């Protein structure tokens, strides 16, 4: 589950029209959400508040052998109109699971951001400032985020800690996203690392044609409502990308490349996402497949292979959402998928019941969500279980990590995390 500060940062990206999914760094985001979810260890309490649309604070207290904690502050020049109370925050906004990508949208025109008053421009570039101090070891983190233009963003991350060799590190990242493709340039003071990565989307260029953001959004959802294919007759999005980096001090480098195919909302069938990534220098090949097998169920598998050592690893995982009205809404979802396929006959009893229940939207309302169960297992019988949800005004995450092969220590970690925000 995302922390409150991460939730606010996600809201900043959404409000400033920045698409995080159109990045090579998030090529395998769906598989990571279903397979690499962290399980809490010990007890951790989080108290947060959005005191104004521009300012947020968060305090964390944990107990893992010793008591520790952190203080966080965030400021944004862009007012955020979001739900800040933990009893009102949509669970799907803070719980990462299967990610249904949308049709690429056209970037905003630069003049859309202009604000004039008495013949002078008074608009400012949207900025986000974030700082976090860990206690008692005085470890400090800071983030500076600035939207330079509708297609460019600058991100500077800093870490100060006595545990680091040089006492701290700075990472600068310049991102450009025009819809059709995205590029990122990075520099890190750690080993004087230089890097570049990019992602290219095949098919339609969202920059072609003119229109407002509202008309672009309407063109995206209209085919799905009418049961037709998406913009340009597409039911899926195929993307390819790569990254290269080189350390000037240690004289070493690396690279990787990957491809992704994912279905769009206009796809008549079960949504799925496939990825294939390759690191030729290390010899690592990784393939993932995730499918949304039901409105409440998503499955994922990942196979890793090293063609230098011939070692392999298989991991499977799932997420199962618990809803208060599961029987009726599941029937709606199945009815819709069967109806979209040619040659499938729908029994009259199912059809009439689905019509009585209501709409046939793929996504159910957050009011019907009670929580989600995540589980994963690998070929060495390492098991991870996670249960996330809400109890009255509290958000909670409970997890356990199990290693079946270690008879003397089967339970590797058990934890509970509780969040409260106002």
Tab-separated table of C-alpha atoms in Angstrom, residues 33 44 57 71 99-100 122 163 213 231 326 342 348 365 389 392:
chain	number	residue	atom	x	y	z
A	33	UNK	CA	2.861	-4.902	-8.242
A	44	UNK	CA	4.438	0.516	12.048
A	57	UNK	CA	2.734	16.304	6.760
A	71	UNK	CA	9.074	13.114	9.898
A	99	UNK	CA	-2.695	-1.753	-14.190
A	100	UNK	CA	-5.116	-1.257	-17.075
A	122	UNK	CA	1.500	35.426	-14.048
A	163	UNK	CA	26.285	5.246	6.174
A	213	UNK	CA	-8.218	17.430	-23.315
A	231	UNK	CA	-8.829	4.994	-31.674
A	326	UNK	CA	-19.439	-9.802	-5.143
A	342	UNK	CA	-19.250	-13.419	-31.374
A	348	UNK	CA	-31.817	-15.758	-20.665
A	365	UNK	CA	-17.104	1.316	-7.296
A	389	UNK	CA	-7.938	-2.921	3.385
A	392	UNK	CA	-13.579	2.290	9.806
